[in-house]
Amino acid sequence: DWESAIRVGVLDCGEEENYETCKEYGIHYYPTFRYFKAFTKQFTTGENYKGADRELQTVRQMMIDFLQNHSQELRPPACPPLDPVSSSDVTSLFDKNSHHYTAIVFESNNSYVGREVILDLIQYENIVVKRALNFDKPFLEKLGITSVPSCYLMHPNGSHGLINILKPLRSFFSSYLKSLPGVRKKLLLPLQLPVQENREESTEIKVWKEFDKSKLYMADLESGLHYLLRVELATHKTLEGAELKTFKDFVTVSAKLFPGRQPVVKLLETLQEWLVSLPLDKIPYDAILDLVNNKMRISGIFLTKKVQWVGCQGSRPELRGYTCSLWKLFHILTVQAALRPKALISTGLEDSPQTVLQIMRRYIHHFFGCRACAQHFEEMAKESMDSVKTLDEAVLWLWEKHNIVNNRLAGDLTEDPKFPKVQWPPPDICPACHEEIKGLHSWNEAQVLQFMKDHYNSENILYKYAESQTDSSETEQGDTREVKDKSLLKKPSGNRENKSQDKENILDSESKALDKLIANHGPVKGSGKSAVGSANLKETKQAVSFLGIGFSNIDMSLCVILYVASSLFLMIMYFFFRMRSKRWKVKYYRSSV
């Protein structure tokens, strides 16, 4: 009913086509309220909501404040006056003949009922609603008003009197006034909204993917990393201070513990090395994005650029998805830390069994979009995270808190009806985890711990539906070649050094595809591989693009050495001829004398 004065729009920042818009407007958390004044010609990110809470009534009252604070000359023409009228103004109305009803809502200074009723009736004709404050007590007694809020009605025939309503509520006042004889809704043209382009994505039918709930899917984990690095992080234009420290620690832990495919792990390792090597207190997000998108064309790194939920798919697009994958990711990191306790040695993060949990806590605090979720998690962390003394206890702590969250959200609007929030793991997946003591359910935590280590082990990850590098490069180029990367479907292992040769074979196809995007030159293979040996394999695979030609780090190093050697040779030659010239001059001078 208020749309001719203030329109309400909703933008889903979780939809891929809205990522850039939400980034441009600096949307960090959900839900975010922004107000935009009418007739604004220049770009603005709007005014932030400043309500005490997120209750519907508070939001509505803040909308009224925003309207009332709007400058008069730029106020929407349909927006009626919201300021109170004086007692003398009300008295003058008694002597005027009018063709419409006039309703005066008397209320206290901090009441919003009058303004809400005014806005409720702006689309109705033959009635005008005003508001007045209860400051003039004698005047109120004269009108027979003993309590506020109250509504005084003036009829077109000149009669007037107090409305008798059962409850002095906004809905009662508005309903009564709308039902008066002759009061009817105006015939308004439908709201003209910009016509959306017919995108292929909107017509794409999402095919349901069958999955085994006792397994993990790499597609969920990689989709979660994609969303985290390219969408959630994108809301922060620069990272500095605690945010930058949190991100560095998260990337370090992920690079060391994530049991992913080689291209994804190499991306995380490259990102971690880059972040550690930068002596900067502030890093722009675009620099991080360039590395994630492999703008430097480093051979052998890849992360899917689209979400592909499998075990995390919801019955509707807005359900489950990223939050599900984030839980799975941190469960995997806690379990991998327990299974491989030496993985974090020399990172500065190896001293505490709470490392993964504390990083998760800081990440959710600084970056996770759902503010209410972040506050709930912080409350749980403050309550008991400090009691975690071992890596196994860290695994069980996160499992226990996840179940608390499931219990709290059971029956909530965010719950997927096809995947109800239950205590996990259910008996059909882990019967040994459940016991009954004196008729009451109890968890066997030793069995739960063993189940967690088995379930979140790299051995339990399936690669079905996971996008391969060749799939991505063929999609971008429209290439119809059929390429199969069987090596990508091999199970990951902590012993990544022994797979160097496999990595080369896996990545050849993507290297060629990426080279075609920039120029028609193939990558220059490092011919010095045999000289430097397998220890320098990583460096030989990293490539730098210059005028469309790929140079490996070995090539660049040789160029530098050649340049230094040439400079030294020229300097030596210069001093040699200079000294020879001096000798010749001395000899010539003596002979002439």
XYZ file of C-alpha atoms in Angstrom:
593
model
C 0.000 0.000 0.000
C 2.945 2.359 0.447
C 4.653 1.860 -2.924
C 3.650 5.233 -4.401
C 5.706 6.840 -1.598
C 8.419 4.217 -0.972
C 9.077 1.033 -2.932
C 10.541 -2.124 -1.472
C 12.889 -4.227 -3.593
C 14.759 -7.439 -2.859
C 18.077 -8.501 -4.391
C 19.411 -12.012 -3.807
C 23.192 -11.682 -3.448
C 23.451 -15.472 -3.480
C 22.469 -15.567 -7.170
C 25.430 -15.604 -9.522
C 24.041 -12.908 -11.832
C 23.853 -10.491 -8.859
C 27.450 -10.955 -7.627
C 28.793 -7.850 -9.389
C 25.895 -5.639 -8.283
C 26.248 -6.649 -4.642
C 30.014 -6.094 -4.864
C 29.506 -2.638 -6.432
C 27.150 -1.588 -3.631
C 29.456 -2.957 -0.921
C 27.001 -5.517 0.495
C 28.962 -7.429 3.156
C 26.257 -9.165 5.178
C 22.711 -10.465 4.829
C 20.165 -9.151 5.276
C 21.371 -5.612 4.479
C 18.881 -2.725 4.281
C 19.717 0.276 2.116
C 17.588 3.378 1.533
C 17.728 5.395 -1.703
C 16.178 8.849 -1.952
C 13.801 9.723 -4.778
C 15.092 11.495 -7.903
C 18.730 10.642 -7.151
C 20.649 11.221 -10.377
C 24.205 10.419 -9.322
C 25.362 6.948 -8.301
C 25.040 6.275 -4.588
C 25.316 3.159 -2.454
C 22.375 4.355 -0.346
C 21.945 4.944 3.374
C 22.448 2.091 5.829
C 19.627 0.909 8.060
C 20.115 2.145 11.625
C 17.350 0.324 13.497
C 17.773 -1.133 16.967
C 16.817 -4.601 15.706
C 15.563 -6.414 12.601
C 11.943 -6.865 13.698
C 9.375 -6.071 11.018
C 7.794 -3.257 13.030
C 11.175 -1.608 13.599
C 12.011 -1.823 9.890
C 8.659 -0.232 9.030
C 9.251 2.599 11.513
C 12.731 3.244 10.092
C 11.166 3.503 6.620
C 8.826 6.186 7.985
C 11.763 8.084 9.525
C 13.588 7.919 6.203
C 10.553 9.331 4.381
C 10.052 12.065 6.950
C 13.706 13.138 6.809
C 13.586 13.341 3.006
C 14.062 16.906 1.732
C 10.732 18.505 0.771
C 11.742 19.501 -2.771
C 12.771 15.932 -3.679
C 10.007 14.099 -1.863
C 7.895 11.781 -4.051
C 4.748 13.692 -5.164
C 2.473 10.920 -3.890
C 3.987 11.015 -0.397
C 1.568 12.866 1.919
C 2.698 15.173 4.763
C 3.730 13.094 7.777
C 4.361 15.934 10.241
C 1.674 16.543 12.903
C -0.886 19.344 12.521
C -1.622 21.827 15.312
C -4.852 22.211 17.295
C -5.683 25.410 15.392
C -5.333 23.569 12.073
C -7.769 20.913 13.306
C -10.246 23.583 14.458
C -10.134 25.293 11.048
C -11.174 22.039 9.397
C -14.489 22.074 11.265
C -15.582 25.225 9.424
C -14.621 24.046 5.924
C -16.916 22.232 3.514
C -15.230 19.259 1.918
C -16.134 16.580 -0.610
C -14.075 13.944 1.210
C -13.607 12.446 4.643
C -10.864 13.817 6.900
C -9.489 11.560 9.620
C -7.271 12.918 12.408
C -5.228 10.393 14.380
C -4.339 11.775 17.821
C -1.278 10.093 19.323
C 1.776 10.566 21.535
C 5.042 11.965 20.194
C 6.798 8.576 19.981
C 3.887 6.773 18.305
C 4.017 5.675 14.657
C 0.355 4.622 14.346
C -0.794 7.897 12.746
C 1.926 7.899 10.111
C 1.356 4.220 9.329
C -2.380 4.850 8.825
C -1.603 7.867 6.592
C 0.599 5.687 4.370
C -1.940 2.825 4.426
C -4.563 5.163 2.905
C -2.505 7.026 0.275
C -3.845 4.799 -2.504
C -7.466 5.478 -1.521
C -9.575 8.382 -2.729
C -12.260 10.448 -0.980
C -10.343 10.434 2.292
C -7.455 12.446 3.757
C -5.652 11.298 6.912
C -3.681 13.598 9.197
C -2.055 13.194 12.598
C -1.956 15.400 15.696
C -0.117 15.105 18.998
C -1.727 14.941 22.438
C -0.030 18.083 23.803
C -3.202 20.258 24.019
C -5.096 18.475 26.810
C -8.065 20.954 26.986
C -8.599 20.607 23.230
C -8.599 16.786 23.513
C -11.163 16.948 26.350
C -13.330 19.208 24.193
C -13.318 16.538 21.460
C -14.037 13.778 23.976
C -10.639 12.078 23.548
C -9.553 10.374 26.781
C -6.772 8.098 25.501
C -4.370 7.910 22.583
C -4.086 6.759 19.935
C -7.616 7.761 18.904
C -9.150 8.672 15.544
C -11.492 11.631 15.000
C -13.477 11.590 11.737
C -15.015 14.497 9.783
C -17.694 13.508 7.261
C -18.323 15.264 3.915
C -21.767 16.381 5.197
C -20.091 18.395 7.992
C -20.738 16.006 10.886
C -17.803 14.831 12.951
C -17.066 12.640 15.925
C -14.781 10.137 17.605
C -14.504 6.665 16.045
C -15.329 3.837 18.425
C -12.854 1.019 17.760
C -12.365 -2.111 19.840
C -8.546 -1.890 19.818
C -6.493 1.251 19.119
C -4.260 -0.489 16.592
C -3.036 0.500 13.140
C -4.828 -2.373 11.403
C -8.164 -1.517 13.098
C -7.981 2.176 12.136
C -6.934 1.447 8.532
C -9.581 -1.233 8.023
C -12.364 1.020 9.365
C -11.385 3.986 7.170
C -11.080 1.830 4.026
C -14.626 0.526 4.600
C -16.292 3.971 4.722
C -18.938 4.632 2.020
C -17.383 6.233 -1.062
C -13.807 5.406 -0.054
C -12.265 3.243 -2.752
C -8.852 2.388 -4.079
C -7.508 4.564 -6.884
C -6.974 3.036 -10.301
C -3.177 3.156 -10.582
C -1.010 2.149 -13.506
C 1.038 -0.967 -12.747
C 4.526 -0.268 -11.469
C 6.916 -0.118 -14.411
C 10.061 -2.091 -13.690
C 13.068 -2.552 -16.002
C 12.589 -5.496 -18.326
C 15.089 -8.206 -17.531
C 17.064 -9.734 -20.326
C 16.299 -13.332 -21.162
C 19.426 -14.984 -19.859
C 20.190 -18.555 -20.708
C 20.717 -19.221 -17.019
C 17.103 -18.345 -16.211
C 15.754 -20.857 -18.691
C 18.194 -23.576 -17.692
C 16.485 -26.486 -16.008
C 18.362 -27.718 -12.970
C 18.654 -31.490 -13.124
C 18.492 -33.254 -9.782
C 21.702 -35.124 -9.038
C 21.389 -38.436 -7.265
C 23.905 -38.793 -4.459
C 24.947 -41.048 -1.594
C 24.532 -39.257 1.740
C 27.192 -41.446 3.332
C 29.783 -39.957 0.942
C 31.367 -36.554 0.392
C 31.488 -34.932 -3.046
C 34.437 -32.911 -4.285
C 31.999 -30.816 -6.345
C 30.470 -29.479 -3.082
C 33.862 -28.633 -1.573
C 35.252 -26.940 -4.691
C 31.988 -25.045 -5.252
C 32.229 -23.831 -1.659
C 35.812 -22.631 -2.201
C 34.747 -20.892 -5.420
C 31.904 -19.088 -3.623
C 34.135 -18.196 -0.680
C 36.983 -16.776 -2.789
C 35.030 -15.169 -5.629
C 31.744 -14.098 -4.024
C 31.866 -13.809 -0.227
C 35.360 -12.311 -0.160
C 34.481 -9.951 -3.036
C 32.308 -7.831 -0.735
C 35.535 -6.548 0.888
C 37.336 -4.218 -1.532
C 40.524 -4.359 0.532
C 41.763 -6.698 3.242
C 43.727 -5.254 6.144
C 44.343 -5.754 9.838
C 42.420 -8.612 11.446
C 40.620 -9.420 8.176
C 43.891 -9.896 6.299
C 45.399 -11.983 9.123
C 42.288 -14.181 9.192
C 42.354 -14.713 5.436
C 46.074 -15.538 5.433
C 45.585 -18.109 8.201
C 42.571 -19.625 6.462
C 44.489 -20.019 3.182
C 47.495 -21.491 5.033
C 45.378 -24.098 6.833
C 43.466 -24.926 3.632
C 46.667 -25.266 1.584
C 48.143 -27.681 4.145
C 45.047 -29.708 5.059
C 42.521 -29.600 2.192
C 42.493 -33.077 0.580
C 41.679 -31.732 -2.872
C 42.704 -32.364 -6.427
C 46.179 -31.255 -7.433
C 45.167 -28.121 -9.418
C 43.056 -26.815 -6.514
C 45.708 -27.598 -3.910
C 48.359 -25.909 -6.057
C 46.122 -22.830 -6.313
C 45.821 -22.694 -2.518
C 49.584 -23.231 -2.097
C 50.378 -20.509 -4.643
C 47.948 -18.123 -2.961
C 49.458 -18.891 0.445
C 53.043 -18.347 -0.760
C 52.011 -15.088 -2.428
C 50.250 -13.789 0.695
C 53.230 -14.679 2.917
C 55.727 -13.039 0.542
C 53.859 -9.708 0.417
C 55.142 -7.263 3.063
C 51.913 -5.227 2.861
C 49.462 -4.206 5.578
C 46.657 -3.846 3.044
C 45.870 -5.985 -0.013
C 43.193 -5.085 -2.593
C 40.719 -7.882 -3.222
C 41.147 -7.537 -7.004
C 44.779 -8.678 -6.650
C 43.606 -11.833 -4.857
C 40.933 -12.393 -7.514
C 43.500 -12.099 -10.322
C 45.539 -14.891 -8.749
C 42.450 -17.067 -8.104
C 41.411 -16.542 -11.746
C 45.002 -17.344 -12.815
C 45.563 -14.086 -14.701
C 49.312 -14.829 -14.529
C 48.677 -18.078 -16.427
C 50.568 -20.201 -13.934
C 50.531 -23.697 -15.307
C 48.650 -26.290 -13.288
C 46.257 -24.302 -11.086
C 42.494 -24.382 -11.472
C 39.292 -23.792 -9.491
C 35.805 -24.134 -10.922
C 34.033 -20.856 -11.678
C 30.517 -22.088 -11.015
C 28.599 -23.745 -8.199
C 27.706 -27.387 -8.640
C 25.977 -28.649 -5.508
C 25.552 -32.410 -5.128
C 25.340 -33.525 -1.499
C 24.547 -29.869 -0.671
C 21.856 -29.317 -3.312
C 18.516 -28.063 -2.009
C 14.956 -28.645 -3.143
C 14.893 -24.915 -4.009
C 17.858 -22.791 -5.204
C 17.910 -20.639 -2.052
C 18.129 -23.600 0.344
C 21.309 -25.316 1.608
C 24.163 -24.803 -0.891
C 27.041 -22.674 0.411
C 26.305 -22.944 4.146
C 26.206 -26.730 3.828
C 29.529 -26.796 1.949
C 31.179 -24.453 4.480
C 30.244 -26.806 7.335
C 31.672 -29.744 5.355
C 34.866 -27.808 4.591
C 35.590 -27.004 8.242
C 34.683 -30.541 9.380
C 37.237 -31.819 6.845
C 39.898 -29.390 8.079
C 39.419 -30.389 11.748
C 39.544 -34.090 10.856
C 42.586 -33.702 8.581
C 44.370 -31.779 11.350
C 43.720 -34.714 13.679
C 44.800 -37.305 11.116
C 47.915 -35.385 10.040
C 49.112 -33.497 13.128
C 52.469 -32.597 11.508
C 50.898 -30.928 8.466
C 50.985 -27.436 10.002
C 54.612 -27.581 11.191
C 56.625 -24.455 10.283
C 53.479 -22.430 9.557
C 53.305 -20.760 12.968
C 49.894 -22.385 13.494
C 51.024 -25.756 14.840
C 51.060 -24.951 18.551
C 47.349 -25.043 19.418
C 44.792 -27.844 18.940
C 42.217 -25.058 18.536
C 43.915 -23.638 15.424
C 41.297 -24.695 12.840
C 38.401 -23.822 15.168
C 39.791 -20.369 15.973
C 40.380 -19.632 12.288
C 36.829 -20.756 11.531
C 35.587 -18.499 14.332
C 37.469 -15.484 12.975
C 36.454 -16.212 9.381
C 32.751 -16.373 10.284
C 33.095 -13.167 12.324
C 34.776 -11.159 9.554
C 33.429 -12.616 6.317
C 30.347 -14.838 6.685
C 27.358 -13.045 5.179
C 24.645 -14.148 7.627
C 25.054 -11.815 10.616
C 22.607 -13.704 12.851
C 24.468 -16.961 12.148
C 27.804 -15.303 12.945
C 26.475 -13.992 16.273
C 25.129 -17.418 17.269
C 28.436 -19.093 16.402
C 30.389 -16.490 18.367
C 28.202 -17.140 21.423
C 28.926 -20.882 21.209
C 32.661 -20.215 20.743
C 32.840 -17.927 23.783
C 31.056 -20.530 25.861
C 33.322 -23.527 25.353
C 35.911 -23.309 22.548
C 38.709 -22.589 25.044
C 38.065 -25.953 26.710
C 39.359 -27.836 23.624
C 42.721 -29.387 24.580
C 43.405 -31.946 21.815
C 42.899 -32.262 18.055
C 40.328 -35.032 18.626
C 38.392 -32.762 20.985
C 38.360 -30.128 18.228
C 36.671 -32.623 15.881
C 34.027 -33.437 18.505
C 33.494 -29.786 19.473
C 32.549 -28.820 15.919
C 30.338 -31.905 15.569
C 28.509 -31.051 18.809
C 27.986 -27.385 17.865
C 26.765 -28.325 14.394
C 24.086 -30.464 16.018
C 23.113 -27.566 18.303
C 22.657 -25.393 15.214
C 20.604 -28.138 13.534
C 18.379 -28.347 16.602
C 17.883 -24.566 16.690
C 17.025 -24.332 12.979
C 14.686 -27.343 12.893
C 11.329 -26.050 11.641
C 12.809 -22.669 10.663
C 11.907 -20.997 7.353
C 15.451 -21.693 6.149
C 15.043 -25.448 6.641
C 14.784 -27.493 3.466
C 11.651 -29.688 3.750
C 13.394 -32.380 1.718
C 16.403 -32.336 4.087
C 15.077 -31.723 7.601
C 17.524 -30.625 10.311
C 18.223 -33.776 12.336
C 20.887 -34.796 14.817
C 23.836 -36.086 12.859
C 24.994 -38.732 12.112
C 21.599 -40.489 12.008
C 21.340 -44.147 13.074
C 21.123 -45.435 9.499
C 24.627 -44.069 8.756
C 26.279 -44.751 12.116
C 24.285 -47.151 14.330
C 27.268 -47.575 16.704
C 27.193 -43.820 17.442
C 23.801 -44.118 19.164
C 23.095 -45.671 22.552
C 20.220 -45.734 24.966
C 20.772 -45.355 28.714
C 17.724 -45.877 30.939
C 15.443 -45.184 28.006
C 17.183 -41.938 27.032
C 19.212 -41.381 23.889
C 22.954 -40.983 24.365
C 25.919 -40.489 22.037
C 28.892 -42.854 22.052
C 31.519 -40.170 21.492
C 34.332 -42.628 20.842
C 32.302 -44.093 17.972
C 31.318 -40.607 16.774
C 34.983 -39.595 16.633
C 35.877 -42.685 14.636
C 32.936 -42.073 12.303
C 34.004 -38.432 11.751
C 37.546 -39.525 10.885
C 36.222 -42.081 8.417
C 33.522 -39.879 6.897
C 35.717 -36.802 6.398
C 38.710 -38.785 5.198
C 39.997 -38.247 1.664
C 39.126 -41.893 0.983
C 35.425 -41.062 1.338
C 35.369 -38.271 -1.263
C 33.718 -38.977 -4.626
C 34.679 -37.013 -7.756
C 31.437 -37.502 -9.649
C 30.041 -34.192 -11.004
C 33.317 -32.345 -10.240
C 34.313 -30.046 -13.101
C 37.628 -30.892 -14.717
C 40.046 -28.386 -16.216
C 39.309 -29.556 -19.741
C 35.559 -29.086 -19.148
C 36.215 -25.487 -18.144
C 38.579 -24.641 -20.995
C 36.313 -26.289 -23.575
C 33.327 -24.344 -22.252
C 35.158 -21.029 -22.475
C 36.387 -21.640 -26.031
C 33.456 -23.603 -27.415
C 35.860 -26.403 -28.245
C 34.184 -29.672 -29.171
C 37.169 -31.878 -28.529
C 36.566 -34.785 -26.188
C 39.278 -34.879 -23.534
C 39.310 -37.210 -20.570
C 41.441 -36.428 -17.510
C 41.468 -39.793 -15.820
C 44.303 -38.697 -13.574
C 42.060 -36.049 -11.971
C 39.782 -38.748 -10.660
C 42.514 -40.456 -8.659
C 42.152 -40.108 -4.942
C 44.227 -37.304 -3.410
C 47.030 -38.141 -1.023
C 49.090 -36.283 1.508
C 52.236 -37.448 -0.351
C 51.848 -34.916 -3.160
C 55.542 -34.749 -4.070
C 55.446 -38.235 -5.624
C 52.770 -37.165 -8.091
C 54.768 -34.500 -9.896
C 54.878 -36.410 -13.170
C 51.128 -37.094 -13.006
C 50.551 -33.390 -12.404
C 52.406 -32.503 -15.609
C 50.276 -34.884 -17.670
C 47.045 -33.656 -16.096
C 47.781 -30.010 -16.732
C 49.080 -30.145 -20.291
C 45.608 -29.830 -21.811
C 44.685 -26.769 -19.745
C 48.025 -25.089 -20.450
C 47.341 -25.373 -24.190
C 43.783 -24.134 -23.783
C 44.863 -21.105 -21.762
C 47.603 -20.309 -24.263
C 45.027 -20.248 -27.082
C 43.048 -17.615 -25.195
C 46.003 -15.193 -25.272
C 47.935 -16.018 -28.438
C 48.522 -18.721 -30.974
C 51.879 -19.592 -29.441
C 52.354 -22.740 -27.417
C 54.001 -22.549 -24.006
C 57.766 -22.627 -24.044
C 58.824 -25.768 -22.228
C 61.710 -25.351 -19.771
C 64.642 -27.151 -21.314
C 66.672 -26.951 -18.116
C 64.516 -29.424 -16.214
C 67.077 -32.170 -16.339
C 69.728 -29.869 -14.914
C 67.761 -28.653 -11.923
C 66.159 -31.997 -11.149
C 62.814 -32.875 -9.666
C 63.275 -30.562 -6.671
C 62.716 -27.554 -8.942
C 59.767 -29.013 -10.858
C 57.353 -26.547 -9.294
C 59.369 -23.570 -10.523
C 59.671 -24.965 -14.063
C 55.877 -25.279 -14.323
C 55.169 -21.681 -13.296
C 54.938 -19.465 -16.385
C 54.898 -15.733 -16.959
C 53.209 -14.286 -20.021
C 55.043 -11.679 -22.068
C 53.605 -10.614 -25.457
C 51.754 -13.908 -25.655
C 54.860 -16.078 -25.152
C 55.219 -18.258 -22.064
C 58.524 -18.074 -20.167
C 59.244 -20.402 -17.258
C 61.031 -19.227 -14.142
C 64.172 -21.050 -15.351
C 64.078 -19.027 -18.577
C 63.685 -15.791 -16.623
C 66.547 -16.767 -14.277
C 68.831 -17.503 -17.236
C 67.961 -14.113 -18.732
C 68.914 -12.385 -15.490
C 72.203 -14.326 -15.233
C 73.003 -13.544 -18.878
C 72.238 -9.867 -18.302
C 74.513 -9.678 -15.226
C 77.283 -11.589 -17.009
C 77.036 -9.295 -20.048
C 77.199 -6.213 -17.823
C 80.308 -7.511 -16.034
C 81.969 -8.394 -19.355
C 81.280 -4.902 -20.751
C 82.642 -3.266 -17.596
C 85.816 -5.374 -17.738
C 86.295 -4.550 -21.414
C 85.722 -0.853 -20.703
C 88.404 -0.734 -17.959
C 90.792 -2.840 -20.081
C 90.686 -0.454 -23.035
C 90.736 2.558 -20.751
C 93.963 1.393 -19.080
C 95.464 0.472 -22.447
C 94.618 3.909 -23.774
C 96.363 5.611 -20.830
C 99.513 3.537 -21.354
C 99.584 4.418 -25.030
C 99.288 8.142 -24.231
C 102.155 8.013 -21.716
C 104.373 6.117 -24.153
C 103.602 8.538 -26.990
C 104.282 11.603 -24.820
C 107.741 10.355 -23.719
C 108.883 9.578 -27.275
C 107.954 13.064 -28.488
C 109.882 14.706 -25.649
